[in-house]
Amino acid sequence: MSELDINDKVKEMLEKSAENAGSKNSEKTFVHPEDEEREVIAPDGSIIKVNPIYDYFSGKKPTEEKPSNGVVEKFLNWARSESIWVLGFGTGCGSIEIPPLMTPRFDAFRFGIQMRPTPRQSNAFIISGYLSVKTLKRVIRSYEQMPSPKYVLALGSCTINGGMYYDSYSTINRLDKYLPVDVYIAGCMPRPEALLAGFMKLKELIKEGKGEKANEYARNFDEYKANQKKIIKDWNMPDYNW
Amino acid sequence: MKEILDRITPKYDLQDVSIKDDLQAYVVVEKKLAIDMVTYMRDYEGFSHFVLMSCVDWIEDNKLQLLYLLNNPEKKCVIGIKVFIDRENPSMQSAHHLWKQIWTYQRELREAFGIDFPGSPRIEENFVLEGWTDKPHMLRDFDTNKYAEETYFPRTGRSTNDPATYMRQKLYPNQPVTAKKNKDDE
Amino acid sequence: MNIYVKLAYTLLGFFLVLNWGLLMSATLRKIVARVAGRHGIPFYQPWIDLLKNIGVRTTLSHGFMFYLGPVFRFTGAVGMFLFMPALFGSDMWSNFSFEGDIVLILYFQLFGMLGMAIGAGEGGHPHSAIGIARGLAQHAAIEIPMTLGIISLAIQYHTLSFTDIVAAQQGGIANWTIFTNPIAGVTLLLAALGAMGHSPFNLVKAPNEIPIGPPTEYHGTYLGVLMSSGVVLHVMEAALFMNLLFGGATNWVEFIIKTFLINFYSVFVGVVFPRFKIEQSVVWFFKVPMALGILAILIYSF
């Protein structure tokens, strides 16, 4: 980038910040330029209005998805419990416990536990340690994108009562107020053995047919959403972003 | 270091000069001269490396102290330029034209201490927190414990022990507490 | 033979190949795990994963083309199976192979890729176009040495039919194309590394690259279909090279051993060499494999 380009960019930014200060009186919101409502000129010359936040996602509420009955569900639950695909999203310091879990020493692949890179393909979410409000926003978004049935493992004491960050202004204290939690794994930090024990507990729960927290989330959706919105003040995403 | 200070002390009417060692000194300068002095140090005294910019809350004096830390890569010396600004409605002349990384520092200071830097690019954007509506969180009169209790549904039944006292009682239960208490214990 | 009986045998063959593919993918993943010093997944893990994917309750659609993505890929896998003789000299297991079927097979290889491109484009993921562009660029680079090698074989045997090429290789190991036309053989084996999609050339499908890869949005049953077509494609790619270079197979045991060894070869290379970036892999195919391919054609042209 040449000197001239930088100067132009600075000028542009200055103008933009001046505009922002003028138009948005006291509200401190910042919408990323990519997400702004704008008009786009299509290749054929017509003008299309775009509002990315609401165009890319639908605002449909989640509904309860009833389990199928009897033996079929039992069989599927067995399959689910033996094939736990974890979303690879390290939310806090606890995510450092995940690599040793997957590598030779503990090798969770033996138990059918695998990491998946996208929420669409995973059915378990490890909330690893402290969760700041900023991360919680992403966590909710990822959680809601996961297909049901889905499970949440809360790792570390930070998710139970705030842990050593109980008095911090930016980390939450109790995860179960914002997301339904299947298994808590206590410790600061829990070792991979504890994590494996947590996974075994989760397997038991699924096999007993108790892994229906996704439906619980759908049932108490308004309550969870109210709690979430209480702390996420700049809610610039749709209420439910499937 | 000494000679540089000798040169600039009369020039900027420095009130409080503290020399830590041969390579390190801190000076206090008036608010209206501060950016002028930073520019002078950069352009004429060779302090071309901007190390950091930070803020201290002197709540007892009702003042905020800004610190510009500059480094001279040739003489390998560091100078810290301190500025006291008013704590109510704090505002400071922006230095974004000197080094580009100051943009980010000023965004941080605006979010953490509420200091306004008029004209600094992207100063309106969030730095770390998103949608923070309470008082700036690094000010000392912001009670983070109270805020957390009011906001984050604290779990009841949580108890806390002082680690030093607890371990002393646990390891040496028969021994009377003779050791001097820490200042923090009280 | 009656066409219905033949169809029944072909479906049975497809079922066999699907299960062998699942077992082989588990075995190969176990080999990779053992190289890394891990115990690895149980050998029945792919079946459970498939069941679980079918058992996922939520299914969402991003439109008509989103459905067609997995369907096209599955069609590619089925097409490759249908028009390739699984076992040579067997009426029951030679499927629907016919004169000139090599061209069709080459087309079916690309077919699934194109289907994924359409489906992922509809998926609404902002970065899927990058993943598709990467995948197609690499595939185009793989196709060049592969096509050159196959043209060389076609010139050598004066035919474009699988059955004829396999027939010409019968009667002992010395008759295999890998020994009678080694330059084309090496070209095809190098192209096979790319076509199998193991480590040096698996950037498009690699787990940590999927966030911007084509299958990002696919879940549940869609993913199950993608998985099963993936394993069938794996076996059939190996069968393609088996038929072209290693004398085909005359019974299922031979088929299983040969396809496993060909896949094992690409996994073996995969665990030794780290992953290429797309620009590196494309350039790699344009260098040695392409030069060898041209050489292989020139030898048989004059």
XYZ file of C-alpha atoms in Angstrom:
730
model
C 0.000 0.000 0.000
C 1.488 3.308 -0.929
C 1.591 6.368 1.280
C -1.157 7.988 -0.746
C -3.527 5.079 -0.275
C -3.087 5.165 3.473
C -3.811 8.860 3.566
C -6.958 8.348 1.545
C -8.028 5.589 3.876
C -7.430 7.755 6.933
C -9.483 10.527 5.406
C -12.279 8.116 4.615
C -12.260 6.770 8.141
C -12.249 10.234 9.645
C -15.254 11.176 7.566
C -16.999 7.990 8.540
C -16.377 8.423 12.256
C -17.598 12.003 12.030
C -20.751 10.784 10.292
C -21.281 8.101 12.902
C -20.900 10.583 15.722
C -23.467 12.803 14.074
C -26.106 10.289 13.135
C -26.075 7.909 16.062
C -26.666 10.333 18.862
C -25.754 8.644 22.120
C -26.142 4.974 21.238
C -22.820 3.167 21.195
C -23.428 0.630 18.452
C -21.031 -0.352 15.772
C -22.205 -2.404 12.839
C -19.497 -3.975 10.783
C -19.436 -2.488 7.262
C -20.201 -5.940 5.844
C -23.395 -6.177 7.889
C -24.724 -2.704 7.157
C -28.014 -2.230 5.418
C -27.192 -1.082 1.917
C -28.177 -1.000 -1.700
C -26.390 -3.204 -4.198
C -26.403 -2.819 -7.961
C -27.078 -6.130 -9.644
C -25.300 -7.095 -12.889
C -28.389 -6.178 -14.891
C -28.438 -2.686 -13.457
C -31.335 -3.036 -11.031
C -30.897 -1.943 -7.442
C -31.380 -4.474 -4.667
C -31.734 -3.627 -0.993
C -29.609 -5.835 1.237
C -29.745 -6.260 4.989
C -27.209 -9.026 5.604
C -28.091 -9.725 9.213
C -31.658 -10.631 8.318
C -31.090 -11.918 4.789
C -28.582 -14.621 5.639
C -30.572 -16.085 8.500
C -34.185 -16.682 9.271
C -35.758 -15.468 12.470
C -37.804 -18.608 12.942
C -38.280 -19.795 16.495
C -37.044 -23.265 17.394
C -39.632 -25.936 17.861
C -39.529 -29.082 19.919
C -38.560 -32.094 17.907
C -40.175 -35.158 19.356
C -38.067 -38.301 19.585
C -39.311 -41.255 17.576
C -40.787 -43.989 19.692
C -39.631 -47.180 21.276
C -36.885 -49.357 19.953
C -35.979 -47.059 17.061
C -35.164 -44.193 19.391
C -33.218 -46.488 21.701
C -31.181 -47.736 18.772
C -30.558 -44.212 17.495
C -29.619 -43.076 20.993
C -27.063 -45.837 21.154
C -25.628 -44.654 17.830
C -25.612 -41.048 19.037
C -23.838 -41.953 22.245
C -21.144 -43.856 20.361
C -20.551 -41.073 17.869
C -20.121 -37.751 19.631
C -18.963 -35.038 17.290
C -17.625 -32.079 19.183
C -17.615 -28.597 17.787
C -14.050 -27.342 17.658
C -14.659 -24.044 19.403
C -12.410 -23.290 22.358
C -14.177 -20.653 24.375
C -11.751 -20.217 27.241
C -8.559 -21.422 28.842
C -10.003 -24.951 29.115
C -9.682 -25.534 25.417
C -6.018 -26.256 26.041
C -7.209 -29.534 27.577
C -8.724 -30.655 24.277
C -5.499 -31.306 22.292
C -4.143 -33.788 24.880
C -7.563 -35.429 24.852
C -7.290 -36.188 21.151
C -3.569 -37.027 21.006
C -1.895 -40.348 21.870
C -1.894 -40.080 25.655
C -5.675 -40.062 26.071
C -6.945 -40.611 22.507
C -10.657 -39.924 22.764
C -11.139 -41.274 19.230
C -11.358 -44.689 20.874
C -14.736 -43.719 22.312
C -16.160 -42.327 19.123
C -15.409 -38.734 20.063
C -14.313 -36.628 17.134
C -13.843 -32.925 16.522
C -15.853 -31.287 13.777
C -15.039 -27.860 12.422
C -18.569 -26.684 11.724
C -21.609 -26.447 14.007
C -23.832 -28.024 11.360
C -22.012 -31.329 11.645
C -21.450 -31.481 15.387
C -23.760 -32.522 18.178
C -21.767 -31.707 21.307
C -20.438 -28.388 22.486
C -17.678 -28.106 25.076
C -17.846 -24.775 26.871
C -14.241 -24.794 27.968
C -13.790 -22.628 31.003
C -14.642 -18.992 31.559
C -17.074 -17.467 29.135
C -16.958 -13.757 28.473
C -20.036 -11.959 27.290
C -18.437 -11.373 23.932
C -17.745 -15.098 23.504
C -21.191 -15.998 24.797
C -22.673 -14.193 21.835
C -20.707 -16.415 19.434
C -21.444 -19.476 21.524
C -25.193 -18.882 21.342
C -24.958 -18.362 17.635
C -22.992 -21.588 17.144
C -25.204 -23.534 19.531
C -28.345 -22.535 17.717
C -26.851 -23.599 14.416
C -26.209 -27.116 15.641
C -28.842 -29.640 14.599
C -30.846 -31.315 17.343
C -30.245 -33.486 19.360
C -27.334 -31.563 20.791
C -25.476 -31.690 24.069
C -23.504 -29.172 26.105
C -20.585 -30.093 28.333
C -19.611 -27.320 30.715
C -15.965 -27.568 31.592
C -14.380 -26.104 34.690
C -15.683 -24.287 37.730
C -16.025 -21.032 35.796
C -19.131 -22.335 34.099
C -20.633 -23.532 37.377
C -20.289 -20.513 39.635
C -17.862 -18.189 37.957
C -14.749 -19.844 39.357
C -11.900 -17.497 40.024
C -13.509 -14.922 37.765
C -16.723 -14.762 39.801
C -16.369 -10.999 40.313
C -15.313 -10.070 36.796
C -17.399 -7.586 34.889
C -17.013 -9.438 31.606
C -17.444 -13.153 32.360
C -20.660 -14.910 33.190
C -21.200 -16.823 36.425
C -23.711 -19.535 35.634
C -23.875 -21.079 32.215
C -27.210 -22.832 32.792
C -28.986 -19.497 32.760
C -28.060 -19.021 29.122
C -27.803 -22.510 27.649
C -29.125 -25.878 28.848
C -26.205 -27.893 30.196
C -26.069 -31.686 30.077
C -22.909 -32.439 32.010
C -20.790 -30.297 34.286
C -17.148 -31.228 34.669
C -15.786 -29.536 37.767
C -12.193 -28.522 38.319
C -9.882 -25.693 37.512
C -8.807 -26.979 35.089
C -10.221 -30.521 34.864
C -7.631 -32.908 33.504
C -8.325 -34.909 30.351
C -9.239 -37.902 32.538
C -12.027 -35.829 34.052
C -13.138 -34.825 30.580
C -13.248 -38.458 29.530
C -15.299 -39.248 32.634
C -17.635 -36.437 31.635
C -17.992 -37.914 28.168
C -18.791 -41.313 29.659
C -21.460 -39.704 31.827
C -22.870 -37.985 28.755
C -22.988 -41.327 26.952
C -24.932 -42.847 29.834
C -27.382 -39.968 29.789
C -27.924 -40.278 26.057
C -28.450 -44.007 26.296
C -31.038 -43.473 29.026
C -32.824 -41.065 26.732
C -32.085 -38.036 28.930
C -30.157 -36.087 26.309
C -33.171 -33.992 25.358
C -31.825 -30.613 26.438
C -32.262 -29.176 22.957
C -36.015 -29.574 23.360
C -35.794 -27.986 26.775
C -34.101 -25.014 25.163
C -36.894 -24.772 22.623
C -39.529 -25.070 25.357
C -38.041 -22.338 27.552
C -36.802 -20.333 24.621
C -38.197 -16.973 25.742
C -36.686 -17.300 29.199
C -33.239 -18.180 27.870
C -33.416 -15.417 25.297
C -34.372 -12.848 27.931
C -31.385 -13.864 30.060
C -29.099 -13.699 27.068
C -30.346 -10.303 25.996
C -29.944 -8.970 29.510
C -26.168 -9.157 29.224
C -25.610 -8.962 25.470
C -26.492 -5.339 25.012
C -25.576 -4.916 21.346
C -27.776 -7.661 19.970
C -27.048 -7.234 16.286
C -28.149 -10.659 15.135
C -31.530 -12.220 14.565
C -33.222 -13.751 17.610
C -32.836 -17.178 16.214
C -30.297 -17.583 13.498
C -30.787 -20.847 11.741
C 19.915 10.706 29.125
C 21.066 13.477 31.381
C 21.963 15.819 28.561
C 18.679 15.242 26.810
C 16.849 16.090 30.009
C 18.983 19.187 30.455
C 17.973 20.279 26.991
C 14.270 19.719 27.358
C 13.669 20.712 30.979
C 13.764 24.486 30.397
C 12.116 24.105 27.000
C 8.979 22.435 28.336
C 9.066 23.757 31.897
C 9.161 20.254 33.367
C 8.050 20.171 37.006
C 8.823 16.652 38.090
C 11.775 14.837 36.554
C 12.708 11.462 37.967
C 15.766 9.709 36.583
C 15.628 5.982 37.287
C 19.029 5.161 35.828
C 21.214 6.110 32.884
C 18.753 4.830 30.384
C 15.386 5.540 31.916
C 13.613 8.711 33.002
C 10.090 9.908 33.662
C 8.940 13.475 33.330
C 5.661 15.202 34.083
C 4.544 17.752 31.574
C 1.632 20.105 31.302
C -1.370 18.867 29.350
C -1.276 21.477 26.617
C 2.433 20.899 25.943
C 2.350 17.108 26.011
C 1.714 16.249 22.354
C 4.092 18.998 21.338
C 6.761 17.425 23.487
C 6.090 13.905 22.190
C 6.456 15.247 18.648
C 9.651 17.052 19.561
C 11.127 13.938 21.174
C 10.292 11.917 18.086
C 11.583 14.372 15.504
C 14.590 15.996 17.194
C 15.762 13.707 19.994
C 15.531 10.405 18.117
C 12.846 8.742 20.235
C 11.372 7.174 17.151
C 9.969 4.019 18.734
C 6.596 4.325 20.435
C 6.489 1.660 23.145
C 3.122 2.070 24.775
C 0.502 4.427 26.031
C -1.244 3.791 29.269
C -3.348 5.362 31.971
C -3.405 5.374 35.792
C -6.401 6.380 37.855
C -5.397 8.683 40.749
C -8.819 8.717 42.304
C -7.656 10.437 45.502
C -6.304 13.435 43.578
C -9.262 13.326 41.185
C -6.853 12.985 38.299
C -6.092 10.556 35.491
C -2.475 10.144 34.484
C -1.587 9.352 30.891
C 1.803 7.887 30.110
C 3.515 7.991 26.741
C 6.524 5.684 26.750
C 9.076 6.400 24.030
C 12.273 4.603 23.150
C 15.400 5.852 21.460
C 16.750 2.898 19.494
C 20.167 4.498 18.942
C 20.931 5.523 22.508
C 18.867 2.632 23.875
C 17.141 4.868 26.388
C 13.519 5.193 27.402
C 11.569 8.250 28.404
C 8.137 8.221 29.958
C 6.094 11.343 29.472
C 3.376 11.691 32.085
C 0.388 13.967 31.759
C -2.251 14.607 34.387
C -5.712 15.248 33.072
C -8.983 16.015 34.749
C -10.959 13.011 35.949
C -14.379 14.471 35.230
C -15.073 14.412 31.497
C -11.509 13.424 30.667
C -10.297 14.563 27.296
C -6.888 14.669 25.681
C -5.438 15.948 22.472
C -5.122 13.042 20.040
C -1.697 11.862 18.910
C -2.882 9.597 16.132
C -0.871 11.470 13.502
C 2.451 10.547 15.125
C 2.282 6.752 15.133
C -0.518 4.690 13.694
C -0.610 2.258 16.607
C -1.778 5.150 18.764
C -5.192 4.765 17.088
C -5.650 1.467 18.832
C -4.240 2.661 22.160
C -6.602 5.581 22.149
C -9.553 3.339 21.359
C -8.568 1.165 24.298
C -8.205 4.091 26.665
C -11.538 5.486 25.597
C -13.240 2.229 26.359
C -11.395 1.426 29.575
C -11.174 4.913 31.136
C -13.625 6.948 29.117
C -10.997 9.385 27.904
C -12.037 11.200 24.772
C -9.544 11.816 21.997
C -11.336 14.097 19.552
C -10.426 13.406 15.954
C -8.768 10.061 16.498
C -9.767 7.661 13.726
C -12.201 4.826 14.576
C -12.379 6.079 18.142
C -16.104 5.290 18.235
C -15.594 1.579 17.635
C -15.661 -1.070 20.331
C -12.251 -2.147 21.448
C -12.699 -5.317 23.527
C -16.124 -5.137 25.070
C -19.170 -5.103 22.894
C -22.046 -2.855 23.719
C -20.744 -1.740 27.114
C -23.235 0.704 28.604
C -22.004 1.011 32.178
C -19.253 3.320 33.429
C -15.755 2.623 32.036
C -14.599 -0.549 33.723
C -11.025 0.359 34.564
C -11.933 3.374 36.676
C -11.330 2.585 40.310
C -14.779 3.585 41.455
C -16.370 0.994 39.178
C -17.280 -1.856 41.510
C -16.757 -4.957 39.403
C -17.918 -7.331 42.153
C -21.197 -5.480 42.561
C -21.690 -5.308 38.815
C -21.091 -9.041 38.439
C -23.495 -9.817 41.261
C -26.207 -7.687 39.766
C -25.740 -8.958 36.226
C -24.584 -12.546 36.139
C -26.887 -14.576 38.442
C -24.308 -15.497 41.113
C -24.757 -18.980 42.484
C -25.667 -18.999 46.143
C -23.644 -20.932 48.667
C -20.295 -19.963 47.311
C -17.683 -19.590 50.035
C -14.182 -18.272 49.841
C -11.207 -18.910 52.095
C -8.097 -16.876 52.399
C -5.496 -19.339 51.105
C -2.767 -18.361 53.602
C -4.899 -18.648 56.732
C -6.689 -21.738 55.487
C -3.505 -23.645 54.708
C -1.921 -22.591 57.986
C -4.877 -23.960 59.920
C -4.956 -27.109 57.896
C -1.238 -27.910 58.024
C -0.489 -26.788 61.599
C -3.776 -27.028 63.490
C -2.131 -27.109 66.929
C 0.068 -24.113 66.449
C -1.376 -20.801 67.648
C -1.513 -18.093 65.014
C 1.636 -16.169 65.729
C 2.787 -15.242 62.297
C 2.319 -11.645 61.340
C -0.781 -11.102 59.299
C -0.503 -9.861 55.812
C -1.768 -6.439 55.052
C -4.164 -7.945 52.530
C -5.712 -10.295 55.088
C -7.457 -7.564 56.982
C -28.247 -62.649 -18.949
C -31.594 -61.165 -18.031
C -31.337 -57.414 -17.419
C -33.228 -57.657 -14.105
C -30.924 -60.322 -12.759
C -28.009 -58.197 -13.814
C -29.527 -55.185 -12.070
C -29.995 -57.206 -8.906
C -26.362 -58.315 -9.009
C -25.239 -54.765 -9.597
C -27.205 -53.519 -6.579
C -25.761 -56.323 -4.484
C -22.307 -55.366 -5.741
C -22.956 -51.768 -4.776
C -23.959 -52.853 -1.278
C -20.758 -54.895 -1.006
C -18.645 -52.005 -2.225
C -20.344 -49.594 0.181
C -19.606 -51.810 3.174
C -16.099 -52.540 2.018
C -15.584 -48.810 1.588
C -16.755 -48.083 5.135
C -14.541 -50.815 6.537
C -11.601 -49.659 4.437
C -11.982 -46.023 5.508
C -11.995 -47.113 9.161
C -8.947 -49.315 8.598
C -7.042 -46.571 6.855
C -7.903 -44.091 9.598
C -6.694 -46.632 12.116
C -3.426 -46.901 10.191
C -3.011 -43.133 10.293
C -3.766 -43.228 14.036
C -1.180 -45.957 14.615
C 1.407 -43.907 12.767
C 0.609 -41.052 15.147
C 0.938 -43.430 18.103
C -2.779 -43.530 18.878
C -5.101 -46.460 19.272
C -7.536 -45.044 16.750
C -11.242 -45.431 16.131
C -12.971 -48.802 16.400
C -13.350 -50.483 13.029
C -17.159 -50.143 13.144
C -17.094 -46.385 13.731
C -18.135 -45.349 10.152
C -21.349 -47.397 10.405
C -22.223 -45.726 13.707
C -21.450 -42.303 12.288
C -23.693 -43.063 9.351
C -26.517 -44.176 11.668
C -26.096 -41.119 13.839
C -26.215 -38.831 10.858
C -29.439 -40.446 9.760
C -30.768 -40.027 13.308
C -30.201 -36.269 13.398
C -33.622 -34.695 13.837
C -33.123 -31.227 12.465
C -32.856 -30.911 8.737
C -32.813 -27.568 7.078
C -32.744 -26.729 3.469
C -31.249 -23.840 1.629
C -33.296 -24.470 -1.476
C -33.645 -27.021 -4.220
C -30.010 -27.033 -5.327
C -28.906 -27.686 -1.756
C -30.595 -31.096 -1.941
C -29.008 -31.810 -5.286
C -25.438 -31.418 -3.989
C -25.272 -34.760 -2.122
C -27.502 -36.359 -4.753
C -25.110 -35.407 -7.536
C -22.149 -36.650 -5.560
C -23.922 -39.922 -4.878
C -24.794 -40.142 -8.563
C -21.131 -39.695 -9.379
C -20.213 -42.561 -7.077
C -22.991 -44.828 -8.379
C -22.136 -43.946 -11.977
C -18.521 -44.817 -11.431
C -19.590 -48.136 -9.989
C -22.178 -48.911 -12.666
C -19.951 -48.425 -15.661
C -16.808 -50.026 -14.346
C -16.320 -53.775 -14.449
C -15.825 -54.702 -10.814
C -14.623 -58.216 -11.597
C -13.127 -59.167 -14.933
C -14.523 -62.105 -16.853
C -17.598 -62.427 -14.661
C -20.995 -62.017 -16.218
C -22.586 -61.156 -12.916
C -20.162 -58.562 -11.588
C -19.040 -56.702 -14.689
C -21.949 -54.284 -14.181
C -22.877 -52.173 -17.188
C -19.446 -51.598 -18.663
C -19.328 -51.123 -22.421
C -17.098 -49.929 -25.252
C -15.566 -46.524 -24.586
C -16.580 -46.422 -20.937
C -13.302 -44.854 -19.792
C -14.440 -41.486 -21.070
C -17.664 -41.840 -19.126
C -15.813 -42.771 -15.944
C -13.561 -39.735 -16.274
C -16.675 -37.635 -16.596
C -18.313 -39.212 -13.555
C -15.234 -38.403 -11.504
C -15.871 -34.723 -12.075
C -19.622 -35.055 -11.808
C -19.741 -35.308 -8.003
C -17.403 -32.360 -7.680
C -19.677 -30.213 -9.835
C -22.722 -31.297 -7.841
C -20.988 -30.250 -4.635
C -20.169 -26.933 -6.228
C -23.816 -26.295 -7.060
C -25.050 -27.414 -3.644
C -22.453 -25.523 -1.644
C -23.069 -22.418 -3.704
C -26.715 -22.602 -2.688
C -25.774 -23.277 0.948
C -25.520 -19.612 1.780
C -22.101 -19.909 3.352
C -20.228 -16.768 2.407
C -16.893 -18.534 1.928
C -18.050 -21.659 0.141
C -17.094 -20.170 -3.218
C -13.465 -20.196 -2.075
C -13.693 -23.862 -1.150
C -15.265 -24.752 -4.483
C -12.732 -22.744 -6.444
C -9.940 -24.536 -4.599
C -11.481 -27.942 -5.136
C -12.128 -27.471 -8.826
C -8.706 -25.916 -9.449
C -6.993 -28.876 -7.846
C -9.254 -31.333 -9.633
C -8.481 -29.752 -12.990
C -4.781 -30.068 -12.204
C -5.223 -33.753 -11.307
C -7.236 -34.467 -14.458
C -4.415 -33.404 -16.755
C -1.813 -36.070 -15.884
C -4.577 -38.613 -15.421
C -6.042 -37.984 -18.864
C -2.600 -37.975 -20.453
C -1.837 -41.321 -18.871
C -5.142 -42.787 -19.986
C -4.661 -41.521 -23.540
C -1.291 -43.224 -23.550
C -2.969 -46.477 -22.504
C -5.632 -46.004 -25.154
C -2.946 -45.611 -27.805
C -1.097 -48.616 -26.439
C -4.125 -50.922 -26.430
C -6.066 -49.284 -29.299
C -9.221 -49.221 -27.227
C -11.182 -47.080 -24.786
C -12.931 -50.020 -23.137
C -12.117 -51.145 -19.623
C -12.885 -54.753 -20.347
C -10.483 -54.817 -23.296
C -7.726 -53.102 -21.351
C -8.114 -55.558 -18.479
C -8.286 -58.470 -20.912
C -5.000 -57.400 -22.483
C -3.309 -57.557 -19.057
C -4.294 -61.137 -18.213
C -1.845 -63.979 -18.068
C 0.672 -63.048 -15.397
C 2.085 -60.120 -13.567
C 4.473 -59.283 -16.418
C 1.507 -58.335 -18.590
C 0.265 -55.607 -16.221
C 0.316 -52.132 -17.706
C 2.526 -50.880 -14.878
C 5.261 -53.110 -16.363
C 4.409 -52.907 -20.066
C 3.953 -49.105 -20.037
C 5.794 -47.921 -16.930
C 5.863 -44.216 -17.810
C 2.099 -43.999 -18.184
C 1.825 -46.158 -15.065
C 3.902 -43.765 -12.972
C 1.950 -40.815 -14.337
C -1.325 -42.431 -13.337
C -0.014 -43.388 -9.918
C 1.054 -39.805 -9.261
C -2.361 -38.616 -10.404
C -3.887 -41.264 -8.119
C -2.370 -39.502 -5.111
C -4.454 -36.483 -5.953
C -7.556 -38.392 -6.956
C -7.671 -40.313 -3.660
C -7.563 -37.061 -1.724
C -5.184 -38.048 1.033
C -2.753 -35.884 2.868
C -0.603 -33.938 0.455
C -3.658 -33.046 -1.614
C -6.504 -32.978 0.880
C -6.682 -29.294 1.621
C -10.207 -29.078 0.236
C -11.590 -31.751 2.552
C -9.257 -31.347 5.520
C -11.158 -30.907 8.788
C -9.567 -27.639 9.706
C -10.265 -26.257 6.258
C -13.915 -27.245 6.111
C -15.094 -23.922 7.567
C -14.467 -22.566 4.126
C -14.915 -25.806 2.234
C -17.889 -27.081 0.261
C -19.518 -29.427 2.834
C -19.766 -26.787 5.587
C -23.539 -26.526 5.581
C -24.325 -30.200 5.105
C -25.558 -32.062 8.160
C -27.584 -35.051 9.161
C -28.795 -37.180 6.301
C -27.129 -34.969 3.701
C -23.820 -35.639 5.381
C -24.640 -39.332 5.584
C -25.169 -39.422 1.835
C -21.965 -37.482 1.281
C -20.078 -39.876 3.560
C -21.345 -43.008 1.867
C -20.710 -41.656 -1.613
C -17.255 -40.633 -0.425
C -16.332 -44.156 0.636
C -17.763 -45.671 -2.562
C -15.774 -43.159 -4.584
C -12.675 -44.181 -2.652
C -13.106 -47.818 -3.587
C -14.005 -47.057 -7.173
C -11.043 -44.715 -7.667
C -8.846 -47.540 -6.478
C -10.708 -49.946 -8.772
C -10.106 -47.571 -11.675
C -6.350 -47.697 -11.180
C -6.544 -51.417 -10.457
C -8.213 -51.993 -13.827
C -5.926 -49.660 -15.699
C -2.585 -50.639 -14.219
C -2.736 -53.779 -12.118
C -4.575 -56.264 -14.257
C -8.045 -55.921 -12.760
C -9.529 -58.499 -10.422
C -11.128 -61.856 -11.157
C -12.698 -62.462 -7.747
C -13.790 -60.371 -4.769
C -10.811 -61.305 -2.605
C -8.439 -60.064 -5.280
C -10.591 -56.938 -5.673
C -10.454 -56.210 -1.947
C -6.714 -56.804 -1.653
C -5.842 -54.719 -4.689
C -8.117 -51.779 -3.850
C -6.857 -51.815 -0.278
C -3.219 -51.766 -1.374
C -3.799 -48.934 -3.839
C -5.541 -46.906 -1.127
C -2.861 -47.860 1.342
C -0.260 -46.482 -1.045
C -1.925 -43.062 -1.051
C -2.362 -43.128 2.735
C 1.260 -44.163 3.120
C 2.331 -41.127 1.117
C -0.170 -39.071 3.090
C 1.206 -39.837 6.533
C 4.740 -39.093 5.380
C 4.165 -35.813 3.589
C 2.437 -32.756 5.013
C -0.410 -30.990 3.308
C 0.117 -28.859 0.212
C -1.467 -25.506 -0.283
C -3.629 -25.351 -3.405
C -1.186 -23.283 -5.391
C 1.590 -25.719 -4.488
C -0.382 -28.810 -5.405
C -1.573 -27.383 -8.724
C 1.968 -26.476 -9.656
C 3.159 -29.898 -8.530
C 0.790 -31.640 -10.942
C 1.839 -29.353 -13.747
C 5.489 -30.301 -13.357
C 6.641 -33.933 -13.151
C 3.327 -35.781 -13.664
C 2.384 -33.705 -16.691
C 5.847 -34.032 -18.251
C 5.741 -37.801 -17.723
C 2.261 -37.947 -19.221
C 3.337 -36.128 -22.363
C 6.371 -38.372 -22.611
C 4.155 -41.451 -22.288
C 2.011 -40.280 -25.190
C 4.988 -39.350 -27.359
C 6.535 -42.795 -26.926
C 3.456 -44.492 -28.327
C 2.798 -41.906 -31.010
C 5.964 -42.526 -32.975
